[in-house]
Amino acid sequence: MSSQDTRHCRRCCSVSVMRHIEVKRRMAEADIAEVSELLQAAASADGHRPLGEHKWLDLVEGGRAGFAGFVARDTNRSGVLVGYAQLTRGPGSWAIERVVHPDSRTPDGSVAIDLVNAALAEVASQGGGHVHLWVPKPGETDDLIAKQARMSQGRVLYQMRAPLPVSSPASNITTRAFEPGVDEDAWLQVNNAAFAQHPEQGSWTLDTLLRREAEPWFDPAGFLVYSEHGSIAGSCWTKVHADEQPPIGEIYVISVDPSHQGKGLGRQLLLAGLEYLTTAGVETAMLYVDSHNTRALSLYEAIGFSLDHIDRAWTADVPPVNLARHSGQGF
Ligand SMILES: CC(C)(COP(=O)(O)OP(=O)(O)OC[C@H]1O[C@@H](n2cnc3c(N)ncnc32)[C@H](O)[C@@H]1OP(=O)(O)O)[C@@H](O)C(=O)NCCC(=O)NCCS
């Protein structure tokens, strides 16, 4: 797929920009290396990682079933990579994330618009469906991009932070470390029941969990499990972002079995997780929470967390398109 637009260079003359977008069902090693470089440049410019963790794992592992990577090149500049988008098919919806190289960003967001439209066309050709486009720290251009792609504002995710140690009294429960190879099934059952209403977190499989356990940051000592009568009642999984300077400690997943909720266990698990992070030498705690999750939000605020920034999803319901009748639109 190619597109052409006109933008102004710094000397105020018009330059013609030709873009080519290629869709990849699997990423070769060279593609992954090239895209990783682009992601790194964007992360340095923006102060946050452009792809969420699920997407990042999909990319570096070459892409699972339902994966599509969109690679945008500037054909005027020897095909230099100017942007990348990734499409994932979830249980009931599609998710798109996209990133544009800092040197190729324009106020009209044209590279991003091309990438999003290419991903939406792919969704249409695969039978259509509900789509989320997640944008970290959205700005005015992101509104414009979403409008061009006929998407409307959807879920908002809060990133909250708290300085450590927190001033609340110590946790009054005794937790143990998650035991790899033993706890997976029982933990998944509690996690999926607690997050039953959650579009991403409620449908974890053994594969999803094992992929996290294989990550270099995974440390069972920071994955705190609380059991009652031999069954897992809740857990607080922490993640230390050692690559941040100074390191940040994330409350990565916290869940209480529905039969134990509302009895004070979530608060104690959170305190236990924060104590673990404090002992590990971390000075700032961080977490993500859906803006509608009032129970979790009031708990976090009560313990000392406050809003750092928001991430937003734009959504669309894409009708299917019959590619046979639209020849020339495929990738
Ligand atoms: C969020 C969760 C971990 C909280 O655990 P919990 O054991 O249910 O919560 P607690 O009983 O410890 O209550 C903690 C605080 O939540 C708030 N809270 C509890 N029930 C609430 C309700 N029905 N409505 C609003 N706030 C409520 C209160 O502020 C309470 O503080 P308090 O002790 O001063 O009263 C748990 O409900 C859960 O697993 N939910 C599903 C998964 C999830 O949303 N995880 C968080 C993702 S970011």
mmCIF file of N, CA, C and O and ligand atoms in Angstrom, residues 194-195 254-256 260-267 288-289 293-296 298-300, ligand 1:
data_model
loop_
_atom_site.group_PDB
_atom_site.id
_atom_site.type_symbol
_atom_site.label_atom_id
_atom_site.label_comp_id
_atom_site.label_asym_id
_atom_site.label_seq_id
_atom_site.Cartn_x
_atom_site.Cartn_y
_atom_site.Cartn_z
ATOM 1 N N ALA A 194 -11.311 -13.101 39.046
ATOM 2 C CA ALA A 194 -11.285 -11.732 39.574
ATOM 3 C C ALA A 194 -11.438 -10.716 38.446
ATOM 4 O O ALA A 194 -12.095 -9.694 38.601
ATOM 5 N N PHE A 195 -10.826 -11.011 37.303
ATOM 6 C CA PHE A 195 -10.842 -10.069 36.173
ATOM 7 C C PHE A 195 -11.858 -10.479 35.102
ATOM 8 O O PHE A 195 -11.681 -10.134 33.930
ATOM 9 N N ILE A 254 -2.692 -7.395 40.609
ATOM 10 C CA ILE A 254 -3.189 -7.679 41.956
ATOM 11 C C ILE A 254 -4.612 -8.189 41.812
ATOM 12 O O ILE A 254 -5.414 -7.588 41.096
ATOM 13 N N SER A 255 -4.892 -9.310 42.445
ATOM 14 C CA SER A 255 -6.248 -9.857 42.342
ATOM 15 C C SER A 255 -6.612 -10.639 43.601
ATOM 16 O O SER A 255 -5.764 -11.275 44.222
ATOM 17 N N VAL A 256 -7.895 -10.534 43.924
ATOM 18 C CA VAL A 256 -8.450 -11.271 45.058
ATOM 19 C C VAL A 256 -9.588 -12.125 44.506
ATOM 20 O O VAL A 256 -10.400 -11.637 43.706
ATOM 21 N N HIS A 260 -13.500 -13.751 48.214
ATOM 22 C CA HIS A 260 -12.767 -13.106 49.321
ATOM 23 C C HIS A 260 -12.751 -11.581 49.187
ATOM 24 O O HIS A 260 -12.136 -10.904 50.008
ATOM 25 N N GLN A 261 -13.373 -11.044 48.147
ATOM 26 C CA GLN A 261 -13.276 -9.594 47.924
ATOM 27 C C GLN A 261 -14.095 -8.795 48.941
ATOM 28 O O GLN A 261 -15.068 -9.300 49.489
ATOM 29 N N GLY A 262 -13.683 -7.538 49.144
ATOM 30 C CA GLY A 262 -14.424 -6.630 50.017
ATOM 31 C C GLY A 262 -14.234 -6.903 51.501
ATOM 32 O O GLY A 262 -14.972 -6.382 52.338
ATOM 33 N N LYS A 263 -13.230 -7.726 51.846
ATOM 34 C CA LYS A 263 -13.005 -8.052 53.277
ATOM 35 C C LYS A 263 -11.661 -7.525 53.765
ATOM 36 O O LYS A 263 -11.150 -7.959 54.794
ATOM 37 N N GLY A 264 -11.036 -6.680 52.977
ATOM 38 C CA GLY A 264 -9.771 -6.085 53.417
ATOM 39 C C GLY A 264 -8.527 -6.784 52.898
ATOM 40 O O GLY A 264 -7.401 -6.337 53.145
ATOM 41 N N LEU A 265 -8.700 -7.887 52.146
ATOM 42 C CA LEU A 265 -7.534 -8.647 51.697
ATOM 43 C C LEU A 265 -6.735 -7.883 50.625
ATOM 44 O O LEU A 265 -5.499 -7.884 50.631
ATOM 45 N N GLY A 266 -7.445 -7.206 49.700
ATOM 46 C CA GLY A 266 -6.751 -6.465 48.643
ATOM 47 C C GLY A 266 -5.809 -5.423 49.233
ATOM 48 O O GLY A 266 -4.664 -5.263 48.784
ATOM 49 N N ARG A 267 -6.303 -4.730 50.257
ATOM 50 C CA ARG A 267 -5.475 -3.701 50.920
ATOM 51 C C ARG A 267 -4.207 -4.336 51.511
ATOM 52 O O ARG A 267 -3.105 -3.808 51.336
ATOM 53 N N TYR A 288 -1.051 0.507 36.802
ATOM 54 C CA TYR A 288 -2.060 0.926 35.826
ATOM 55 C C TYR A 288 -3.422 0.471 36.324
ATOM 56 O O TYR A 288 -3.562 -0.660 36.798
ATOM 57 N N VAL A 289 -4.407 1.356 36.195
ATOM 58 C CA VAL A 289 -5.761 0.970 36.601
ATOM 59 C C VAL A 289 -6.764 1.619 35.663
ATOM 60 O O VAL A 289 -6.608 2.769 35.242
ATOM 61 N N ASN A 293 -12.533 1.501 37.384
ATOM 62 C CA ASN A 293 -12.378 0.514 38.455
ATOM 63 C C ASN A 293 -12.372 1.232 39.809
ATOM 64 O O ASN A 293 -11.343 1.437 40.433
ATOM 65 N N THR A 294 -13.576 1.635 40.250
ATOM 66 C CA THR A 294 -13.671 2.505 41.430
ATOM 67 C C THR A 294 -13.130 1.842 42.696
ATOM 68 O O THR A 294 -12.516 2.502 43.528
ATOM 69 N N ARG A 295 -13.367 0.543 42.840
ATOM 70 C CA ARG A 295 -12.885 -0.143 44.043
ATOM 71 C C ARG A 295 -11.354 -0.063 44.112
ATOM 72 O O ARG A 295 -10.783 0.347 45.128
ATOM 73 N N ALA A 296 -10.701 -0.430 43.014
ATOM 74 C CA ALA A 296 -9.239 -0.417 43.010
ATOM 75 C C ALA A 296 -8.720 1.019 43.155
ATOM 76 O O ALA A 296 -7.782 1.277 43.911
ATOM 77 N N SER A 298 -10.077 3.635 44.668
ATOM 78 C CA SER A 298 -10.155 4.199 46.027
ATOM 79 C C SER A 298 -9.130 3.538 46.935
ATOM 80 O O SER A 298 -8.562 4.188 47.821
ATOM 81 N N LEU A 299 -8.850 2.253 46.681
ATOM 82 C CA LEU A 299 -7.812 1.581 47.467
ATOM 83 C C LEU A 299 -6.451 2.244 47.213
ATOM 84 O O LEU A 299 -5.726 2.587 48.143
ATOM 85 N N TYR A 300 -6.124 2.458 45.944
ATOM 86 C CA TYR A 300 -4.809 3.022 45.613
ATOM 87 C C TYR A 300 -4.652 4.442 46.167
ATOM 88 O O TYR A 300 -3.597 4.813 46.682
HETATM 89 C C1 LIG B 1 -9.302 -4.459 43.559
HETATM 90 C C2 LIG B 1 -9.140 -5.626 44.544
HETATM 91 C C3 LIG B 1 -7.711 -6.162 44.477
HETATM 92 C C4 LIG B 1 -9.385 -5.050 45.938
HETATM 93 O O1 LIG B 1 -9.349 -6.121 46.849
HETATM 94 P P1 LIG B 1 -10.532 -6.291 47.919
HETATM 95 O O2 LIG B 1 -10.089 -7.345 48.876
HETATM 96 O O3 LIG B 1 -11.797 -6.508 47.214
HETATM 97 O O4 LIG B 1 -10.544 -4.846 48.591
HETATM 98 P P2 LIG B 1 -10.523 -4.491 50.157
HETATM 99 O O5 LIG B 1 -11.630 -5.236 50.856
HETATM 100 O O6 LIG B 1 -9.142 -4.667 50.683
HETATM 101 O O7 LIG B 1 -10.889 -2.975 50.111
HETATM 102 C C5 LIG B 1 -9.880 -2.049 49.826
HETATM 103 C C6 LIG B 1 -10.486 -0.709 49.593
HETATM 104 O O8 LIG B 1 -11.287 -0.790 48.417
HETATM 105 C C7 LIG B 1 -12.361 0.087 48.562
HETATM 106 N N1 LIG B 1 -13.577 -0.678 48.363
HETATM 107 C C8 LIG B 1 -13.870 -1.902 48.827
HETATM 108 N N2 LIG B 1 -15.057 -2.297 48.383
HETATM 109 C C9 LIG B 1 -15.515 -1.291 47.622
HETATM 110 C C10 LIG B 1 -16.695 -1.080 46.853
HETATM 111 N N3 LIG B 1 -17.661 -2.003 46.793
HETATM 112 N N4 LIG B 1 -16.824 0.086 46.167
HETATM 113 C C11 LIG B 1 -15.854 1.024 46.207
HETATM 114 N N5 LIG B 1 -14.725 0.862 46.926
HETATM 115 C C12 LIG B 1 -14.568 -0.254 47.623
HETATM 116 C C13 LIG B 1 -12.285 0.707 49.878
HETATM 117 O O9 LIG B 1 -11.597 1.947 49.731
HETATM 118 C C14 LIG B 1 -11.428 -0.207 50.665
HETATM 119 O O10 LIG B 1 -10.734 0.547 51.588
HETATM 120 P P3 LIG B 1 -11.122 0.473 53.158
HETATM 121 O O11 LIG B 1 -10.362 -0.710 53.646
HETATM 122 O O12 LIG B 1 -10.625 1.763 53.673
HETATM 123 O O13 LIG B 1 -12.604 0.297 53.257
HETATM 124 C C15 LIG B 1 -10.163 -6.757 44.284
HETATM 125 O O14 LIG B 1 -11.470 -6.254 44.410
HETATM 126 C C16 LIG B 1 -9.998 -7.434 42.943
HETATM 127 O O15 LIG B 1 -9.299 -8.427 42.811
HETATM 128 N N6 LIG B 1 -10.698 -6.899 41.926
HETATM 129 C C17 LIG B 1 -10.651 -7.478 40.581
HETATM 130 C C18 LIG B 1 -9.286 -7.325 39.975
HETATM 131 C C19 LIG B 1 -8.847 -5.874 39.916
HETATM 132 O O16 LIG B 1 -9.620 -5.002 39.560
HETATM 133 N N7 LIG B 1 -7.581 -5.645 40.287
HETATM 134 C C20 LIG B 1 -7.000 -4.319 40.255
HETATM 135 C C21 LIG B 1 -6.581 -3.966 38.855
HETATM 136 S S1 LIG B 1 -5.703 -2.467 38.800
#
